[in-house]
mmCIF file of C-alpha atoms in Angstrom:
data_model
loop_
_atom_site.group_PDB
_atom_site.id
_atom_site.type_symbol
_atom_site.label_atom_id
_atom_site.label_comp_id
_atom_site.label_asym_id
_atom_site.label_seq_id
_atom_site.Cartn_x
_atom_site.Cartn_y
_atom_site.Cartn_z
ATOM 1 C CA UNK W 1 -7.224 28.410 212.274
ATOM 2 C CA UNK W 2 -8.365 24.812 212.561
ATOM 3 C CA UNK W 3 -5.878 23.368 210.049
ATOM 4 C CA UNK W 4 -2.401 24.587 209.230
ATOM 5 C CA UNK W 5 -2.219 22.239 206.255
ATOM 6 C CA UNK W 6 -4.141 24.529 203.927
ATOM 7 C CA UNK W 7 -1.905 27.499 204.711
ATOM 8 C CA UNK W 8 1.394 25.641 204.559
ATOM 9 C CA UNK W 9 4.315 28.002 203.898
ATOM 10 C CA UNK W 10 6.172 25.241 202.062
ATOM 11 C CA UNK W 11 3.452 24.048 199.682
ATOM 12 C CA UNK W 12 5.732 24.734 196.695
ATOM 13 C CA UNK W 13 8.030 21.992 198.004
ATOM 14 C CA UNK W 14 5.333 19.314 197.882
ATOM 15 C CA UNK W 15 4.223 17.658 194.672
ATOM 16 C CA UNK W 16 0.886 15.912 194.930
ATOM 17 C CA UNK W 17 -1.530 14.332 192.515
ATOM 18 C CA UNK W 18 -4.931 12.846 193.100
ATOM 19 C CA UNK W 19 -5.088 9.177 192.179
ATOM 20 C CA UNK W 20 -8.589 9.934 190.908
ATOM 21 C CA UNK W 21 -6.968 12.364 188.428
ATOM 22 C CA UNK W 22 -4.487 9.679 187.361
ATOM 23 C CA UNK W 23 -7.411 7.347 186.697
ATOM 24 C CA UNK W 24 -9.092 9.910 184.424
ATOM 25 C CA UNK W 25 -5.948 10.807 182.428
ATOM 26 C CA UNK W 26 -5.391 10.042 178.749
ATOM 27 C CA UNK W 27 -2.025 8.602 177.587
ATOM 28 C CA UNK W 28 0.546 11.168 176.502
ATOM 29 C CA UNK W 29 4.077 11.087 175.106
ATOM 30 C CA UNK W 30 5.333 11.986 178.572
ATOM 31 C CA UNK W 31 3.537 8.973 180.082
ATOM 32 C CA UNK W 32 3.173 6.406 177.301
ATOM 33 C CA UNK W 33 2.750 3.500 179.748
ATOM 34 C CA UNK W 34 -0.161 5.117 181.572
ATOM 35 C CA UNK W 35 -2.428 2.090 181.178
ATOM 36 C CA UNK W 36 -0.157 -0.040 183.412
ATOM 37 C CA UNK W 37 -0.067 2.714 186.045
ATOM 38 C CA UNK W 38 -3.836 3.080 185.894
ATOM 39 C CA UNK W 39 -4.309 -0.662 186.380
ATOM 40 C CA UNK W 40 -2.268 -0.497 189.591
ATOM 41 C CA UNK W 41 -4.182 2.534 190.893
ATOM 42 C CA UNK W 42 -7.542 0.904 190.068
ATOM 43 C CA UNK W 43 -6.610 -2.146 192.159
ATOM 44 C CA UNK W 44 -5.451 0.062 195.039
ATOM 45 C CA UNK W 45 -8.577 2.257 194.864
ATOM 46 C CA UNK W 46 -10.844 -0.801 194.801
ATOM 47 C CA UNK W 47 -9.141 -2.234 197.885
ATOM 48 C CA UNK W 48 -8.888 0.984 199.914
ATOM 49 C CA UNK W 49 -12.456 2.085 199.251
ATOM 50 C CA UNK W 50 -14.023 -1.371 199.414
ATOM 51 C CA UNK W 51 -16.883 -1.972 201.821
ATOM 52 C CA UNK W 52 -14.731 -4.518 203.680
ATOM 53 C CA UNK W 53 -11.859 -2.087 204.364
ATOM 54 C CA UNK W 54 -14.232 0.745 205.256
ATOM 55 C CA UNK W 55 -16.153 -1.504 207.654
ATOM 56 C CA UNK W 56 -12.917 -2.722 209.264
ATOM 57 C CA UNK W 57 -11.676 0.848 209.781
ATOM 58 C CA UNK W 58 -15.025 2.188 210.996
ATOM 59 C CA UNK W 59 -15.327 -0.701 213.470
ATOM 60 C CA UNK W 60 -11.699 -0.398 214.622
ATOM 61 C CA UNK W 61 -12.084 3.317 215.348
ATOM 62 C CA UNK W 62 -15.739 3.138 216.434
ATOM 63 C CA UNK W 63 -16.826 5.637 213.782
ATOM 64 C CA UNK W 64 -20.457 6.415 213.014
ATOM 65 C CA UNK W 65 -20.264 9.406 210.648
ATOM 66 C CA UNK W 66 -20.861 8.636 206.992
ATOM 67 C CA UNK W 67 -18.071 9.844 204.697
ATOM 68 C CA UNK W 68 -19.068 12.596 202.280
ATOM 69 C CA UNK W 69 -15.538 13.189 201.073
ATOM 70 C CA UNK W 70 -12.728 10.964 199.743
ATOM 71 C CA UNK W 71 -9.161 11.896 198.926
ATOM 72 C CA UNK W 72 -6.577 9.496 197.563
ATOM 73 C CA UNK W 73 -3.258 10.908 196.402
ATOM 74 C CA UNK W 74 0.412 10.348 195.933
ATOM 75 C CA UNK W 75 2.747 12.976 197.429
ATOM 76 C CA UNK W 76 6.449 13.789 197.186
ATOM 77 C CA UNK W 77 7.959 16.205 199.706
ATOM 78 C CA UNK W 78 11.215 17.844 198.631
ATOM 79 C CA UNK W 79 14.071 19.624 200.377
ATOM 80 C CA UNK W 80 12.805 22.380 202.669
ATOM 81 C CA UNK W 81 9.281 20.984 203.037
ATOM 82 C CA UNK W 82 7.806 20.812 206.513
ATOM 83 C CA UNK W 83 4.423 21.305 208.056
ATOM 84 C CA UNK W 84 3.949 22.464 211.609
ATOM 85 C CA UNK W 85 1.674 21.017 214.246
ATOM 86 C CA UNK W 86 -1.944 21.030 213.063
ATOM 87 C CA UNK W 87 -5.159 18.993 213.109
ATOM 88 C CA UNK W 88 -6.716 18.014 209.777
ATOM 89 C CA UNK W 89 -9.785 19.713 208.356
ATOM 90 C CA UNK W 90 -13.073 18.931 210.149
ATOM 91 C CA UNK W 91 -14.562 17.733 206.843
ATOM 92 C CA UNK W 92 -12.311 14.657 207.167
ATOM 93 C CA UNK W 93 -13.272 11.672 209.329
ATOM 94 C CA UNK W 94 -10.204 9.472 209.039
ATOM 95 C CA UNK W 95 -6.660 10.014 207.753
ATOM 96 C CA UNK W 96 -4.549 7.106 206.563
ATOM 97 C CA UNK W 97 -1.019 7.374 205.171
ATOM 98 C CA UNK W 98 1.238 4.779 203.621
ATOM 99 C CA UNK W 99 4.977 5.355 203.531
ATOM 100 C CA UNK W 100 6.839 4.709 200.275
ATOM 101 C CA UNK W 101 10.558 5.070 201.097
ATOM 102 C CA UNK W 102 13.062 5.035 198.264
ATOM 103 C CA UNK W 103 15.747 3.661 200.593
ATOM 104 C CA UNK W 104 16.199 2.618 204.211
ATOM 105 C CA UNK W 105 18.215 5.696 205.252
ATOM 106 C CA UNK W 106 15.286 7.840 206.394
ATOM 107 C CA UNK W 107 13.359 5.445 208.605
ATOM 108 C CA UNK W 108 13.213 8.003 211.422
ATOM 109 C CA UNK W 109 13.646 11.347 209.606
ATOM 110 C CA UNK W 110 10.505 11.198 207.489
ATOM 111 C CA UNK W 111 7.959 9.809 209.952
ATOM 112 C CA UNK W 112 4.891 11.801 210.993
ATOM 113 C CA UNK W 113 4.955 13.234 214.538
ATOM 114 C CA UNK W 114 1.974 13.119 216.882
ATOM 115 C CA UNK W 115 1.482 15.881 219.463
ATOM 116 C CA UNK W 116 -0.454 16.539 222.635
ATOM 117 C CA UNK W 117 -2.724 19.590 223.048
ATOM 118 C CA UNK W 118 -0.050 21.122 225.327
ATOM 119 C CA UNK W 119 2.593 20.673 222.617
ATOM 120 C CA UNK W 120 0.242 22.278 220.108
ATOM 121 C CA UNK W 121 -0.263 25.289 222.392
ATOM 122 C CA UNK W 122 3.504 25.599 222.943
ATOM 123 C CA UNK W 123 4.400 25.326 219.228
ATOM 124 C CA UNK W 124 6.738 27.912 217.720
ATOM 125 C CA UNK W 125 4.379 29.871 215.459
ATOM 126 C CA UNK W 126 7.285 31.963 214.157
ATOM 127 C CA UNK W 127 8.977 28.831 212.783
ATOM 128 C CA UNK W 128 6.176 26.989 210.944
ATOM 129 C CA UNK W 129 4.568 25.693 214.130
ATOM 130 C CA UNK W 130 7.408 23.383 215.183
ATOM 131 C CA UNK W 131 7.009 21.567 218.500
ATOM 132 C CA UNK W 132 8.336 18.690 220.553
ATOM 133 C CA UNK W 133 7.145 15.339 219.191
ATOM 134 C CA UNK W 134 5.269 12.950 221.522
ATOM 135 C CA UNK W 135 5.488 9.972 219.123
ATOM 136 C CA UNK W 136 7.038 9.639 215.677
ATOM 137 C CA UNK W 137 6.022 6.921 213.240
ATOM 138 C CA UNK W 138 8.856 5.023 211.604
ATOM 139 C CA UNK W 139 9.086 5.769 207.880
ATOM 140 C CA UNK W 140 9.631 2.175 206.810
ATOM 141 C CA UNK W 141 8.592 0.030 203.843
ATOM 142 C CA UNK W 142 5.175 -1.589 204.150
ATOM 143 C CA UNK W 143 4.117 0.727 206.948
ATOM 144 C CA UNK W 144 1.862 3.643 207.630
ATOM 145 C CA UNK W 145 -0.735 4.843 210.089
ATOM 146 C CA UNK W 146 -4.286 5.984 210.469
ATOM 147 C CA UNK W 147 -6.089 8.168 212.960
ATOM 148 C CA UNK W 148 -9.501 9.634 213.586
ATOM 149 C CA UNK W 149 -9.597 13.303 212.653
ATOM 150 C CA UNK W 150 -10.781 15.710 215.311
ATOM 151 C CA UNK W 151 -9.824 19.143 216.604
ATOM 152 C CA UNK W 152 -7.181 17.529 218.851
ATOM 153 C CA UNK W 153 -5.552 15.113 216.351
ATOM 154 C CA UNK W 154 -2.354 17.163 216.207
ATOM 155 C CA UNK W 155 0.458 16.035 213.916
ATOM 156 C CA UNK W 156 3.384 17.449 211.930
ATOM 157 C CA UNK W 157 6.230 16.645 209.533
ATOM 158 C CA UNK W 158 9.829 17.660 210.235
ATOM 159 C CA UNK W 159 11.792 19.530 207.571
ATOM 160 C CA UNK W 160 12.939 17.415 204.645
ATOM 161 C CA UNK W 161 16.636 18.133 204.142
ATOM 162 C CA UNK W 162 18.453 18.098 200.817
ATOM 163 C CA UNK W 163 20.761 15.325 202.016
ATOM 164 C CA UNK W 164 17.861 13.114 203.125
ATOM 165 C CA UNK W 165 16.160 12.914 199.727
ATOM 166 C CA UNK W 166 12.433 12.846 198.953
ATOM 167 C CA UNK W 167 9.623 11.876 201.333
ATOM 168 C CA UNK W 168 7.106 9.851 199.320
ATOM 169 C CA UNK W 169 3.678 8.929 200.657
ATOM 170 C CA UNK W 170 0.202 7.819 199.645
ATOM 171 C CA UNK W 171 -2.515 9.701 201.524
ATOM 172 C CA UNK W 172 -6.093 8.490 201.913
ATOM 173 C CA UNK W 173 -8.834 10.508 203.607
ATOM 174 C CA UNK W 174 -12.513 9.982 204.200
#
């Protein structure tokens, strides 16, 4: 399988919502202040998908493919969530993630791991594809990462423990 993300054994421990869905929502009693939230998401969408940002990213990563797909969502990973070593779907060109920590206690625990092809081959398929991590991004305020998606862009997320809280992120894909 090209991507383990779609067959994640712990999908019930991840809450995710498309920002595009938030933008199309109508106010409800459960979210009476939706218009303020929408205003924030509109600004973020307009920045992230602006021609200027796209051109900067495409030039930085020397990309030539035209995007036919966009994904922009907020995610919360709860206790027990993990995702083994996998590359993203080939329909994606670029993955970008922003970290939204609730506190400074999980700077290392919640970061995304990058893996080599050898680490991918040696992953423990009986335990959600766990493997040694080549590089782990720091899960810190005002930080994130981006990478070009290909069949060798292997990455993973370690298990979120109950004591460590919730891993909150904003994911953007083209």
